[in-house]
């Protein structure tokens, strides 16, 4: 062999190797393509360049219609070519006969006839696009005797015919495509469209819309779900329902109510979670609940296994966006997350050493100090009224719940081995005996002392089952009380209450259960009276609201300074107005009534349910009916009720049935006179919906319901006669008192409330 021919042979071999490598690369990419569109669009250039062809078209068989379909991207749309499985086109014939076709000139009738007399070239696409088809090489795509499609190359660049090596290579590509399309088809059934099957079934989404969305999502590099929601305006809940059905797991959305799972976040990095789109939510029945956008993703499940060795998981499917929001919420901002991460990782490190070294907590234990401070600050930021620290025996983690607008919600969990450290820290902050763990204790935290905001907390500890110790902290915010006209009084109640508190002497009671806002109302009244001309003494336990100008005394029963003692001292201290936190015993109450009869305005609260009931309760306590009837100005019963979220409440047409039932609850006799809203077809009320502002529960904030019983002459007479509670109530309503429920129903008609919430707080 000459060296020349050897060189040629080497050259030939080299280019053969390069060619084989490129062909192999294409086959590999087909194999690893994650969806059909990737094969259709991404590989186009590679294939045309390998075969030195102008165009490549991939047709997929649509067995139902016995046709070939090819999708291609035009300027701004995805278009489709449809060809019947017949001899009327080259690709159609190739599919029909399951045979390779190689023609030099598609317009050469004789050349086509030599292959099959029936074979035609379909000129429509050339005519539409201005392209002139010459050489065509088409190969059927078959897998296990299933015809899946046709791959067709057009116009060899040099103008020469496709050669044998092209035929062999195209067969190889077709074989790989066969496998890929076959698995793809199976997967498409299970995955790509499967995820959205429910939407397709319910006609929320059409197949072609979904296909467009898939391509758009790939182009914009966003999740298909977000295209469905933002561009196709499909409701998020419908998308989630479809995902839930497909993955057969529950769904989760971001809300501000999601408790922060402190012990699960320890050691996890925010950027990692963000990049991998999963986040642990809580531990439930020994399984870690995880929000993830694809609960079938084995790779990420592997990550979770590595990070939580030996744990079982329960997955919830969530949209990527929600997962990011949850991560953001858990981490507050970067810096804070760094804090909590640091706090918890220090805890985790130390926990091995400490394990259950119950009493040993050092005040300088930085992580615990930070954690307690963070709990208090977070609770304040979320507008909570109380913080509950609830440890459990054994290895169960400590629960921290906070009360917002009257309801408790889980705020966070703390690793179990830190339960006593946290409780001890709070006891140190509130000057309690940290060695006494069997008896309840109360104290107070002045948060300012610990480098925090100007917040005060009243602290109560209680021994609980299993040798544990619970802590409950009431947040006493130093906020200004609301002016009376912002307290949600109805017009007539506001006028009457102002009139009552404008008296120079007499006694006024605000009544209701704990947490009904009695103290707030009293302070609003005091704010109205608080001028330089007037001397106001208050005795409170605790002092929850402070006002400049008031002289406020914290009672201290342990040293003998109880409400009665404070009252007696006030009487020697030249008062105009006296406010007493609570009157629950005979002594305090009778001093109060005496004081009000000797020229002082006295305000206090009672733990009674209704205004008429308060009268009988006071008489039962042994009050002199004549003194009491002289003293009484008014009794205000109050409840706090959750208001509809102003952002999302929705008005709706009130049905006649609902109108009648509301009128009946109000009392038909009074409804027409006092409410005076006749039924009309366009009468609208509001109902809850739920949005981000209100944590999706439809209610946000609270307002007061009032029942104001005025000390009219008729009422005074009934008191003197120690009348029955029903008599007093009937009389009071006749005199114009609206009951708590009536006030609630009026506020329903004003659009602030719904009946559900009103019923929750008042029986009558
Ligand atoms: Zn809302």
JSON list of N, CA, C and O and ligand atoms in Angstrom, two decimals, residues 645 647-648 690-691 693-694 698, ligand 1:
[
{"chain": "A", "resi": 645, "resn": "UNK", "atom": "N", "xyz": [-62.00, 40.12, 56.30]},
{"chain": "A", "resi": 645, "resn": "UNK", "atom": "CA", "xyz": [-60.82, 40.77, 55.74]},
{"chain": "A", "resi": 645, "resn": "UNK", "atom": "C", "xyz": [-61.27, 41.81, 54.71]},
{"chain": "A", "resi": 645, "resn": "UNK", "atom": "O", "xyz": [-61.98, 41.49, 53.77]},
{"chain": "A", "resi": 647, "resn": "UNK", "atom": "N", "xyz": [-59.64, 43.24, 52.52]},
{"chain": "A", "resi": 647, "resn": "UNK", "atom": "CA", "xyz": [-59.00, 43.09, 51.22]},
{"chain": "A", "resi": 647, "resn": "UNK", "atom": "C", "xyz": [-59.73, 42.09, 50.31]},
{"chain": "A", "resi": 647, "resn": "UNK", "atom": "O", "xyz": [-59.76, 42.26, 49.11]},
{"chain": "A", "resi": 648, "resn": "UNK", "atom": "N", "xyz": [-60.31, 41.06, 50.92]},
{"chain": "A", "resi": 648, "resn": "UNK", "atom": "CA", "xyz": [-60.84, 40.00, 50.06]},
{"chain": "A", "resi": 648, "resn": "UNK", "atom": "C", "xyz": [-62.32, 39.71, 50.27]},
{"chain": "A", "resi": 648, "resn": "UNK", "atom": "O", "xyz": [-62.89, 38.87, 49.58]},
{"chain": "A", "resi": 690, "resn": "UNK", "atom": "N", "xyz": [-60.66, 34.90, 51.57]},
{"chain": "A", "resi": 690, "resn": "UNK", "atom": "CA", "xyz": [-59.31, 34.45, 51.93]},
{"chain": "A", "resi": 690, "resn": "UNK", "atom": "C", "xyz": [-58.29, 34.96, 50.93]},
{"chain": "A", "resi": 690, "resn": "UNK", "atom": "O", "xyz": [-58.47, 34.78, 49.72]},
{"chain": "A", "resi": 691, "resn": "UNK", "atom": "N", "xyz": [-57.27, 35.62, 51.43]},
{"chain": "A", "resi": 691, "resn": "UNK", "atom": "CA", "xyz": [-56.20, 36.11, 50.54]},
{"chain": "A", "resi": 691, "resn": "UNK", "atom": "C", "xyz": [-54.90, 36.12, 51.34]},
{"chain": "A", "resi": 691, "resn": "UNK", "atom": "O", "xyz": [-54.87, 35.67, 52.48]},
{"chain": "A", "resi": 693, "resn": "UNK", "atom": "N", "xyz": [-53.37, 38.60, 52.62]},
{"chain": "A", "resi": 693, "resn": "UNK", "atom": "CA", "xyz": [-53.44, 39.52, 53.75]},
{"chain": "A", "resi": 693, "resn": "UNK", "atom": "C", "xyz": [-53.95, 38.84, 55.01]},
{"chain": "A", "resi": 693, "resn": "UNK", "atom": "O", "xyz": [-53.56, 39.19, 56.11]},
{"chain": "A", "resi": 694, "resn": "UNK", "atom": "N", "xyz": [-54.89, 37.91, 54.83]},
{"chain": "A", "resi": 694, "resn": "UNK", "atom": "CA", "xyz": [-55.56, 37.35, 56.01]},
{"chain": "A", "resi": 694, "resn": "UNK", "atom": "C", "xyz": [-55.18, 35.89, 56.19]},
{"chain": "A", "resi": 694, "resn": "UNK", "atom": "O", "xyz": [-55.93, 35.13, 56.80]},
{"chain": "A", "resi": 698, "resn": "UNK", "atom": "N", "xyz": [-59.93, 34.54, 55.50]},
{"chain": "A", "resi": 698, "resn": "UNK", "atom": "CA", "xyz": [-61.07, 35.41, 55.20]},
{"chain": "A", "resi": 698, "resn": "UNK", "atom": "C", "xyz": [-61.38, 36.43, 56.29]},
{"chain": "A", "resi": 698, "resn": "UNK", "atom": "O", "xyz": [-62.22, 37.30, 56.09]},
{"chain": "B", "resi": 1, "resn": "LIG", "atom": "ZN1", "xyz": [-58.16, 38.53, 52.95]}
]
